[in-house]
Amino acid sequence: MTVTGRLVALVALGVVPVVLIGEFYDSALEALLVWIALVVALVVIDLVAAASPRRLRVERTLPARVRLGETTESTLLLTNTGRRMLRAVVRDAWQPSAGPSTARQPVAIPAGERRALTLALTPFRRGERRTERITVRSTGPLGLAARQATLTASGRIRVLPPFNARQHLPSRLARLRELDGRASVMIRGQGTEFDSLREYVRGDDVRSIDWRATARHSDVMVRTWRPERDRRVVIVIDTGRTQAARIDDEPRIDTAFESALLLAALATRAGDRVDVILYDRRLRGRVHGASGPELLSRMVDVMAPIDPDLIEMDWTAVPGLVRQVTTQRSLVVLATAIDAPGISRELMAIVPQLTRDHTVVVSSVSDPDVLAGVHRRGDREEVYRAAAAERALLDAARVTTVLKRYGADVITGSPAELPPALADRYIALKAAGRL
C-alpha cells in the first residue's frame, strides 16, 4: 500500500482539535489517540474500498520500428476484471532514451470495462528501446491510501537510423540520370557498356562507327555506350572504438551509417549491387544479396542496434571479408577514422592488398571545431588549442598522403558534408569508367 498527500493533510488537520481539547479539558493524549484511531480506520476503509490493481488485464500495441527523432505512440489497453471502479495512476516504465512524453497517467475504469492509455514516444537513441512492466496505483474513494502493484506488460520498439542524408538523394539521382544520358550519346571507351545503335550525326567520334551495321543499312551507324551496370559496391563500416567519438553531437558511426545509406540508395538505383559489412574484431552485421527498397530496409534493421565496441579494429581480416563477398573488381568503401598514423597503421598496411583488385575509397569524418580552432589565436589558451588542432590536421594529412600513394581515394568532411561528398565521388567514378 501507499499513502497520499490527503492522509498527511488529514493528520496535520487533527493538530488543531487536539491542541484545543488539551487547552480546555486537559486530555490532549486521549484526543490524540482518538484522532489517530479515526485516521487509521479511514485508511483501512479506503484500502478495502479501492479496486485491486491485480485484477487489471493489460494489452499493449505499438509499432515495430520508428526512425530516430520521429514520434510514435504506445497504447495500453487496460481491462478492469474486478467488481469495483478502478481509479488509478499508471506508470509505464519505458527506458528514458525512448523519450516518453509523461511519466504517469491517471485513469478511471468502471468494473468490466476497458480503457486505452496512449503514450507518445520520441526516442533520442538508436537501437532496441524496451519496457517490461507497468506500475498501477489504485486509490480508494476517499483518496487517503492506495493499493499498488507492478504488472508485466513487455514491449519493445526498434529505433532506426534517421537517414537525414536522404535529402541529397534527388539531386544525386538527377546527376546520375544526366550522366547516363550523356554517356549513351557521347562517351566511348574503357569502362562502358554497349547500349544501342543510332544514325551518325556530325560531331560523333568516328571510332564509334559500326561498319557492319553500316553495311546493312543505307546510313552510317554508330554505337552508343552507357555506364556499366551490375557492378559491385562493398561498404565496410568500422565499429571499433574510434567510431564512438562524437563530432557535432553525433557519433562517428552514425555519420558512417548516413553515408552508407545514401551511397547504397544511389548505387542500387544505378543498377549496381551493394553489400554492407560491419566489423571490428568480429562480424557485427552483414547485408548481402538485397536490392531496391529491400536493401535499405535490411540495412537500417542491421544498423539500428549496433554501437561501437571499445576495442581496436582488426583491419587484417578485411581483405578476406571482401573476398567472401566478391572476387570481381568492385568499389570498396572503408568507413573509419584516419586521425593519426598510430591508429591507422593496420589500415595503411591492408590498403595495397585491396587496391590491387578493387577501387578503394576511404571515408572519414573530420571535426569542424578542429578546423575552426586553427584560426582562433586571441589569447594564450586559444594559441595552444590552435597548435593542437594544427598537429591533428598534420597527422590526418600524413595518413591521407600514404593512403593516396597506395592508390586509395580519401573522402573527408563534417557529419553534414561527408554523405553527399561520398555520393559525389561515386558519381565521378561512374563518369570516369572506373567501376
Short mmCIF file of C-alpha atoms in Angstrom, two decimals:
data_model
loop_
_atom_site.label_atom_id
_atom_site.label_comp_id
_atom_site.label_asym_id
_atom_site.label_seq_id
_atom_site.Cartn_x
_atom_site.Cartn_y
_atom_site.Cartn_z
CA MET A 1 0.00 0.00 0.00
CA THR A 2 0.92 3.67 -0.31
CA VAL A 3 -0.39 6.82 1.28
CA THR A 4 -1.31 10.06 -0.42
CA GLY A 5 -0.93 13.72 0.42
CA ARG A 6 -4.52 13.78 1.65
CA LEU A 7 -3.62 11.50 4.53
CA VAL A 8 -0.78 13.80 5.55
CA ALA A 9 -3.12 16.79 5.36
CA LEU A 10 -5.76 14.97 7.41
CA VAL A 11 -3.27 14.08 10.17
CA ALA A 12 -1.99 17.66 10.20
CA LEU A 13 -5.55 18.95 10.39
CA GLY A 14 -6.05 16.96 13.62
CA VAL A 15 -3.46 19.08 15.38
CA VAL A 16 -5.97 21.92 15.82
CA PRO A 17 -8.70 19.99 17.72
CA VAL A 18 -6.12 18.08 19.77
CA VAL A 19 -4.49 21.33 20.91
CA LEU A 20 -7.87 22.93 21.72
CA ILE A 21 -9.03 19.89 23.68
CA GLY A 22 -5.77 19.86 25.62
CA GLU A 23 -6.15 23.60 26.34
CA PHE A 24 -9.63 23.40 27.83
CA TYR A 25 -10.12 19.84 29.03
CA ASP A 26 -6.59 18.72 29.88
CA SER A 27 -6.97 15.46 27.88
CA ALA A 28 -4.77 16.01 24.86
CA LEU A 29 -3.34 12.47 24.89
CA GLU A 30 -6.76 10.85 24.75
CA ALA A 31 -7.83 13.19 21.94
CA LEU A 32 -4.66 12.41 20.01
CA LEU A 33 -5.22 8.66 20.33
CA VAL A 34 -8.82 9.01 19.24
CA TRP A 35 -7.80 11.09 16.23
CA ILE A 36 -5.11 8.60 15.20
CA ALA A 37 -7.58 5.73 15.55
CA LEU A 38 -10.07 7.61 13.39
CA VAL A 39 -7.45 8.24 10.73
CA VAL A 40 -6.36 4.58 10.77
CA ALA A 41 -9.98 3.46 10.43
CA LEU A 42 -10.49 5.75 7.47
CA VAL A 43 -7.32 4.44 5.82
CA VAL A 44 -8.46 0.82 6.29
CA ILE A 45 -11.89 1.61 4.87
CA ASP A 46 -10.28 3.39 1.90
CA LEU A 47 -7.96 0.45 1.19
CA VAL A 48 -10.80 -2.06 1.39
CA ALA A 49 -12.91 0.05 -0.97
CA ALA A 50 -10.08 0.53 -3.50
CA ALA A 51 -10.15 -1.73 -6.53
CA SER A 52 -7.38 -4.32 -6.70
CA PRO A 53 -4.79 -3.38 -9.36
CA ARG A 54 -4.01 -7.07 -9.83
CA ARG A 55 -7.46 -7.57 -11.34
CA LEU A 56 -6.33 -5.48 -14.29
CA ARG A 57 -5.69 -7.18 -17.62
CA VAL A 58 -3.07 -5.41 -19.74
CA GLU A 59 -2.52 -5.49 -23.51
CA ARG A 60 -0.04 -3.38 -25.43
CA THR A 61 0.03 -2.24 -29.06
CA LEU A 62 2.90 -0.30 -30.61
CA PRO A 63 4.71 -0.12 -33.97
CA ALA A 64 7.70 -2.35 -34.53
CA ARG A 65 10.00 0.37 -35.88
CA VAL A 66 10.45 4.14 -35.81
CA ARG A 67 13.14 6.44 -37.13
CA LEU A 68 15.35 8.28 -34.69
CA GLY A 69 13.81 11.66 -33.84
CA GLU A 70 10.30 10.76 -35.02
CA THR A 71 7.36 10.46 -32.63
CA THR A 72 5.27 7.33 -32.31
CA GLU A 73 2.60 6.08 -29.88
CA SER A 74 2.43 3.20 -27.44
CA THR A 75 -1.11 2.19 -26.45
CA LEU A 76 -2.02 0.29 -23.30
CA LEU A 77 -5.41 -1.43 -23.25
CA LEU A 78 -6.46 -1.83 -19.61
CA THR A 79 -9.43 -4.08 -18.76
CA ASN A 80 -10.90 -3.95 -15.24
CA THR A 81 -11.95 -7.54 -14.46
CA GLY A 82 -12.82 -6.70 -10.84
CA ARG A 83 -16.12 -5.64 -9.27
CA ARG A 84 -15.16 -2.13 -8.20
CA MET A 85 -14.50 1.09 -10.01
CA LEU A 86 -10.75 1.49 -10.59
CA ARG A 87 -9.32 4.97 -10.03
CA ALA A 88 -5.61 4.74 -10.58
CA VAL A 89 -2.40 6.29 -11.78
CA VAL A 90 -0.42 4.21 -14.28
CA ARG A 91 3.31 4.49 -14.82
CA ASP A 92 4.68 2.86 -17.99
CA ALA A 93 8.32 2.01 -17.27
CA TRP A 94 9.97 2.80 -20.62
CA GLN A 95 13.70 3.39 -20.81
CA PRO A 96 14.44 7.13 -20.58
CA SER A 97 16.08 7.04 -24.03
CA ALA A 98 12.71 6.04 -25.50
CA GLY A 99 11.61 9.63 -24.81
CA PRO A 100 8.20 9.07 -23.14
CA SER A 101 6.10 12.24 -23.08
CA THR A 102 4.95 11.75 -19.48
CA ALA A 103 5.81 9.58 -16.52
CA ARG A 104 2.33 8.95 -15.08
CA GLN A 105 -1.21 8.91 -16.45
CA PRO A 106 -4.48 8.91 -14.48
CA VAL A 107 -7.24 6.53 -15.49
CA ALA A 108 -10.74 5.62 -14.29
CA ILE A 109 -12.18 2.25 -15.39
CA PRO A 110 -15.63 1.02 -14.32
CA ALA A 111 -15.97 -2.68 -13.50
CA GLY A 112 -15.93 -4.87 -16.58
CA GLU A 113 -14.90 -2.10 -18.95
CA ARG A 114 -11.73 -1.29 -20.86
CA ARG A 115 -9.82 1.94 -21.40
CA ALA A 116 -6.89 2.86 -23.66
CA LEU A 117 -3.92 4.90 -22.50
CA THR A 118 -1.78 6.44 -25.25
CA LEU A 119 1.80 7.48 -24.58
CA ALA A 120 3.86 9.47 -27.09
CA LEU A 121 7.44 8.26 -27.57
CA THR A 122 10.20 10.34 -29.18
CA PRO A 123 13.39 8.24 -28.94
CA PHE A 124 16.73 10.04 -28.91
CA ARG A 125 18.97 6.96 -29.20
CA ARG A 126 19.16 4.21 -31.80
CA GLY A 127 18.64 0.55 -31.01
CA GLU A 128 16.12 -1.52 -29.09
CA ARG A 129 14.11 0.55 -26.64
CA ARG A 130 12.26 -1.65 -24.17
CA THR A 131 9.73 -1.71 -21.38
CA GLU A 132 8.92 -4.72 -19.22
CA ARG A 133 6.37 -3.58 -16.63
CA ILE A 134 3.76 -1.04 -15.67
CA THR A 135 3.01 0.11 -12.15
CA VAL A 136 -0.61 0.71 -11.18
CA ARG A 137 -1.54 2.70 -8.05
CA SER A 138 -5.25 2.28 -7.25
CA THR A 139 -6.65 4.85 -4.81
CA GLY A 140 -9.76 4.46 -2.68
CA PRO A 141 -12.84 6.71 -2.85
CA LEU A 142 -11.50 8.92 -0.03
CA GLY A 143 -8.13 9.33 -1.68
CA LEU A 144 -6.19 8.68 1.55
CA ALA A 145 -4.37 5.48 0.62
CA ALA A 146 -3.72 3.36 -2.43
CA ARG A 147 -3.02 -0.22 -3.39
CA GLN A 148 -0.06 -0.60 -5.71
CA ALA A 149 1.06 -3.45 -7.98
CA THR A 150 3.59 -3.94 -10.74
CA LEU A 151 2.27 -5.86 -13.74
CA THR A 152 4.12 -7.43 -16.65
CA ALA A 153 3.50 -5.64 -19.95
CA SER A 154 6.59 -6.12 -22.05
CA GLY A 155 7.11 -4.21 -25.26
CA ARG A 156 9.95 -3.07 -27.47
CA ILE A 157 10.46 -0.78 -30.40
CA ARG A 158 13.42 -0.67 -32.78
CA VAL A 159 14.76 2.83 -33.35
CA LEU A 160 16.29 3.06 -36.82
CA PRO A 161 18.95 5.47 -38.10
CA PRO A 162 17.26 8.71 -39.18
CA PHE A 163 18.74 8.79 -42.73
CA ASN A 164 18.75 12.58 -42.81
CA ALA A 165 21.07 12.38 -45.83
CA ARG A 166 18.13 11.27 -47.99
CA GLN A 167 17.54 14.96 -48.71
CA HIS A 168 20.58 14.76 -51.03
CA LEU A 169 19.24 11.76 -52.95
CA PRO A 170 17.02 13.54 -55.55
CA SER A 171 19.80 15.85 -56.74
CA ARG A 172 22.31 12.97 -56.98
CA LEU A 173 19.82 10.80 -58.85
CA ALA A 174 19.27 13.65 -61.31
CA ARG A 175 23.04 13.88 -61.86
CA LEU A 176 23.17 10.12 -62.34
CA ARG A 177 20.42 10.30 -64.98
CA GLU A 178 22.27 13.13 -66.72
CA LEU A 179 25.42 11.02 -66.69
CA ASP A 180 23.52 8.04 -68.12
CA GLY A 181 22.02 10.12 -70.91
CA ARG A 182 25.30 11.88 -71.74
CA ALA A 183 27.21 8.60 -71.73
CA SER A 184 24.73 6.98 -74.12
CA VAL A 185 25.35 9.67 -76.73
CA MET A 186 28.88 10.97 -76.32
CA ILE A 187 31.14 8.67 -74.34
CA ARG A 188 33.08 5.77 -75.74
CA GLY A 189 35.94 3.98 -74.07
CA GLN A 190 37.11 1.77 -71.26
CA GLY A 191 34.66 1.01 -68.50
CA THR A 192 31.43 1.44 -70.52
CA GLU A 193 28.89 -1.00 -71.89
CA PHE A 194 27.38 -1.15 -75.37
CA ASP A 195 23.87 0.32 -75.35
CA SER A 196 22.42 0.61 -78.85
CA LEU A 197 22.94 1.74 -82.46
CA ARG A 198 21.82 5.02 -83.98
CA GLU A 199 22.45 7.09 -87.08
CA TYR A 200 25.65 9.08 -87.32
CA VAL A 201 25.39 12.84 -86.74
CA ARG A 202 28.06 15.46 -87.26
CA GLY A 203 30.41 15.61 -84.29
CA ASP A 204 30.27 11.91 -83.39
CA ASP A 205 33.54 10.13 -82.76
CA VAL A 206 34.38 8.20 -85.93
CA ARG A 207 35.83 5.42 -83.77
CA SER A 208 32.30 4.58 -82.65
CA ILE A 209 31.12 3.80 -86.20
CA ASP A 210 29.86 0.24 -86.52
CA TRP A 211 30.88 -0.71 -90.07
CA ARG A 212 28.98 -3.98 -90.11
CA ALA A 213 25.75 -2.23 -89.15
CA THR A 214 26.54 0.50 -91.69
CA ALA A 215 26.88 -2.14 -94.41
CA ARG A 216 23.41 -3.47 -93.57
CA HIS A 217 21.80 -0.02 -93.63
CA SER A 218 21.76 2.86 -96.03
CA ASP A 219 23.06 5.27 -93.34
CA VAL A 220 26.23 5.35 -91.27
CA MET A 221 25.51 3.74 -87.87
CA VAL A 222 27.38 4.42 -84.63
CA ARG A 223 27.46 2.56 -81.35
CA THR A 224 26.23 4.26 -78.18
CA TRP A 225 27.53 3.46 -74.74
CA ARG A 226 26.33 3.72 -71.18
CA PRO A 227 27.95 3.41 -67.76
CA GLU A 228 28.49 -0.16 -66.69
CA ARG A 229 25.75 -1.67 -64.59
CA ASP A 230 25.62 -4.61 -62.24
CA ARG A 231 28.90 -3.54 -60.61
CA ARG A 232 29.65 -4.43 -57.00
CA VAL A 233 29.86 -1.90 -54.18
CA VAL A 234 31.17 -3.24 -50.86
CA ILE A 235 30.83 -0.94 -47.85
CA VAL A 236 32.94 -1.87 -44.80
CA ILE A 237 32.00 0.07 -41.65
CA ASP A 238 34.46 0.16 -38.77
CA THR A 239 32.60 -0.45 -35.47
CA GLY A 240 35.68 -0.12 -33.25
CA ARG A 241 36.41 2.40 -30.53
CA THR A 242 37.38 5.31 -32.79
CA GLN A 243 33.82 5.38 -34.14
CA ALA A 244 32.43 6.20 -30.69
CA ALA A 245 33.79 9.77 -30.76
CA ARG A 246 31.12 12.46 -31.01
CA ILE A 247 31.51 15.14 -33.67
CA ASP A 248 28.86 17.86 -33.94
CA ASP A 249 26.90 15.96 -31.25
CA GLU A 250 26.74 12.85 -33.44
CA PRO A 251 28.78 9.66 -33.06
CA ARG A 252 31.10 8.95 -35.92
CA ILE A 253 29.42 5.63 -36.56
CA ASP A 254 26.08 7.40 -37.14
CA THR A 255 27.72 9.53 -39.84
CA ALA A 256 29.12 6.34 -41.37
CA PHE A 257 25.60 4.89 -41.40
CA GLU A 258 24.22 8.01 -43.09
CA SER A 259 26.95 7.86 -45.75
CA ALA A 260 26.39 4.15 -46.34
CA LEU A 261 22.62 4.56 -46.69
CA LEU A 262 22.93 7.41 -49.19
CA LEU A 263 25.55 5.58 -51.25
CA ALA A 264 23.51 2.35 -51.19
CA ALA A 265 20.34 4.14 -52.30
CA LEU A 266 22.23 5.80 -55.14
CA ALA A 267 24.08 2.67 -56.25
CA THR A 268 21.04 0.42 -56.28
CA ARG A 269 19.18 2.98 -58.41
CA ALA A 270 22.15 2.92 -60.81
CA GLY A 271 21.80 -0.85 -61.19
CA ASP A 272 24.77 -1.83 -59.02
CA ARG A 273 24.77 -4.46 -56.29
CA VAL A 274 25.58 -3.31 -52.76
CA ASP A 275 26.92 -5.34 -49.82
CA VAL A 276 27.50 -3.95 -46.34
CA ILE A 277 29.84 -5.34 -43.68
CA LEU A 278 30.02 -4.07 -40.08
CA TYR A 279 33.12 -5.31 -38.33
CA ASP A 280 35.62 -4.65 -35.54
CA ARG A 281 37.14 -7.90 -34.28
CA ARG A 282 34.01 -9.88 -35.02
CA LEU A 283 31.31 -9.61 -37.62
CA ARG A 284 28.68 -7.30 -36.13
CA GLY A 285 26.32 -7.32 -39.11
CA ARG A 286 26.09 -8.02 -42.83
CA VAL A 287 23.68 -7.18 -45.65
CA HIS A 288 24.13 -9.35 -48.72
CA GLY A 289 22.02 -10.16 -51.77
CA ALA A 290 19.40 -7.41 -51.35
CA SER A 291 18.40 -4.75 -53.85
CA GLY A 292 15.86 -1.97 -54.27
CA PRO A 293 13.72 -0.98 -51.27
CA GLU A 294 14.63 -4.24 -49.51
CA LEU A 295 18.27 -3.16 -49.39
CA LEU A 296 17.68 0.00 -47.35
CA SER A 297 15.15 -1.77 -45.13
CA ARG A 298 17.63 -4.51 -44.27
CA MET A 299 20.45 -2.02 -43.81
CA VAL A 300 18.62 0.11 -41.25
CA ASP A 301 17.46 -3.03 -39.41
CA VAL A 302 21.03 -4.31 -39.15
CA MET A 303 22.48 -0.91 -38.21
CA ALA A 304 19.89 0.05 -35.60
CA PRO A 305 21.17 -1.94 -32.58
CA ILE A 306 24.89 -1.56 -33.30
CA ASP A 307 27.03 0.72 -31.13
CA PRO A 308 30.83 0.89 -31.28
CA ASP A 309 32.78 -1.55 -29.12
CA LEU A 310 35.68 -0.06 -27.18
CA ILE A 311 38.24 -2.25 -28.93
CA GLU A 312 40.68 -1.77 -31.79
CA MET A 313 39.56 -2.52 -35.33
CA ASP A 314 41.20 -5.64 -36.82
CA TRP A 315 41.93 -4.46 -40.37
CA THR A 316 43.89 -7.59 -41.27
CA ALA A 317 40.63 -9.53 -41.65
CA VAL A 318 39.02 -7.03 -44.05
CA PRO A 319 40.58 -8.31 -47.33
CA GLY A 320 39.30 -11.78 -46.52
CA LEU A 321 35.82 -10.45 -45.78
CA VAL A 322 35.75 -8.63 -49.11
CA ARG A 323 36.86 -11.78 -50.95
CA GLN A 324 34.00 -13.68 -49.31
CA VAL A 325 31.57 -11.16 -50.83
CA THR A 326 33.03 -10.91 -54.34
CA THR A 327 36.11 -11.75 -56.38
CA GLN A 328 35.35 -9.36 -59.26
CA ARG A 329 36.67 -5.83 -59.33
CA SER A 330 34.46 -3.66 -57.12
CA LEU A 331 34.22 -0.36 -55.35
CA VAL A 332 35.26 -0.94 -51.73
CA VAL A 333 34.35 1.85 -49.30
CA LEU A 334 36.06 1.82 -45.89
CA ALA A 335 34.21 3.98 -43.35
CA THR A 336 36.62 4.65 -40.49
CA ALA A 337 38.74 7.32 -38.78
CA ILE A 338 42.15 8.48 -40.08
CA ASP A 339 43.12 10.78 -37.22
CA ALA A 340 46.70 9.67 -36.60
CA PRO A 341 49.32 7.31 -38.10
CA GLY A 342 49.38 5.23 -34.92
CA ILE A 343 45.78 4.11 -35.02
CA SER A 344 45.76 3.85 -38.84
CA ARG A 345 48.86 1.65 -39.18
CA GLU A 346 46.90 -1.55 -39.90
CA LEU A 347 44.60 0.30 -42.29
CA MET A 348 47.56 1.59 -44.28
CA ALA A 349 49.04 -1.91 -44.34
CA ILE A 350 46.00 -3.61 -45.91
CA VAL A 351 45.05 -0.90 -48.44
CA PRO A 352 47.64 -2.10 -51.04
CA GLN A 353 46.06 -5.57 -50.90
CA LEU A 354 42.67 -4.09 -51.71
CA THR A 355 43.79 -1.62 -54.39
CA ARG A 356 45.39 -4.43 -56.41
CA ASP A 357 41.95 -5.88 -57.11
CA HIS A 358 39.46 -3.11 -56.34
CA THR A 359 38.81 0.61 -56.43
CA VAL A 360 39.13 1.73 -52.80
CA VAL A 361 37.62 4.82 -51.16
CA VAL A 362 38.35 5.65 -47.51
CA SER A 363 35.62 7.75 -45.89
CA SER A 364 36.37 9.60 -42.64
CA VAL A 365 34.62 12.28 -40.57
CA SER A 366 36.57 15.46 -39.83
CA ASP A 367 35.83 17.69 -36.87
CA PRO A 368 34.75 21.24 -37.86
CA ASP A 369 35.82 22.52 -34.43
CA VAL A 370 39.41 21.41 -35.15
CA LEU A 371 39.39 23.22 -38.49
CA ALA A 372 37.98 26.38 -36.87
CA GLY A 373 40.38 26.15 -33.92
CA VAL A 374 43.39 26.65 -36.18
CA HIS A 375 42.38 30.26 -36.83
CA ARG A 376 41.50 31.24 -33.25
CA ARG A 377 44.56 32.80 -31.62
CA GLY A 378 43.15 35.57 -29.46
CA ASP A 379 44.78 34.55 -26.17
CA ARG A 380 47.27 32.03 -24.79
CA GLU A 381 44.72 29.24 -24.37
CA GLU A 382 43.47 29.63 -27.95
CA VAL A 383 47.06 29.60 -29.24
CA TYR A 384 47.68 26.27 -27.52
CA ARG A 385 44.40 24.93 -28.91
CA ALA A 386 45.37 26.14 -32.39
CA ALA A 387 48.70 24.33 -32.11
CA ALA A 388 46.94 21.11 -31.06
CA ALA A 389 44.47 21.49 -33.93
CA GLU A 390 47.31 22.04 -36.39
CA ARG A 391 49.05 18.92 -35.10
CA ALA A 392 45.86 16.89 -35.54
CA LEU A 393 45.40 18.14 -39.10
CA LEU A 394 49.01 17.32 -39.96
CA ASP A 395 48.60 13.78 -38.60
CA ALA A 396 45.45 13.26 -40.66
CA ALA A 397 47.20 14.70 -43.73
CA ARG A 398 50.08 12.23 -43.30
CA VAL A 399 47.67 9.30 -43.25
CA THR A 400 45.79 10.69 -46.25
CA THR A 401 49.03 11.05 -48.23
CA VAL A 402 50.02 7.45 -47.55
CA LEU A 403 46.58 6.11 -48.49
CA LYS A 404 46.60 8.05 -51.76
CA ARG A 405 50.10 6.82 -52.51
CA TYR A 406 48.79 3.27 -52.18
CA GLY A 407 46.02 4.01 -54.70
CA ALA A 408 43.04 4.77 -52.46
CA ASP A 409 40.76 7.78 -52.72
CA VAL A 410 40.19 9.62 -49.42
CA ILE A 411 36.97 11.50 -48.64
CA THR A 412 36.75 13.64 -45.51
CA GLY A 413 34.15 16.09 -44.30
CA SER A 414 31.94 17.17 -41.44
CA PRO A 415 28.94 14.98 -40.49
CA ALA A 416 26.70 17.08 -42.74
CA GLU A 417 29.13 17.17 -45.68
CA LEU A 418 30.52 13.63 -45.76
CA PRO A 419 27.47 11.68 -47.08
CA PRO A 420 26.92 13.88 -50.18
CA ALA A 421 30.69 14.05 -50.78
CA LEU A 422 30.88 10.24 -50.86
CA ALA A 423 27.90 10.13 -53.24
CA ASP A 424 29.61 12.68 -55.50
CA ARG A 425 32.77 10.56 -55.60
CA TYR A 426 30.72 7.52 -56.61
CA ILE A 427 29.16 9.50 -59.49
CA ALA A 428 32.61 10.77 -60.52
CA LEU A 429 33.96 7.20 -60.59
CA LYS A 430 30.99 6.18 -62.72
CA ALA A 431 31.63 9.04 -65.13
CA ALA A 432 35.32 8.12 -65.40
CA GLY A 433 34.51 4.48 -66.13
CA ARG A 434 36.40 3.25 -63.09
CA LEU A 435 33.56 1.00 -61.89
#
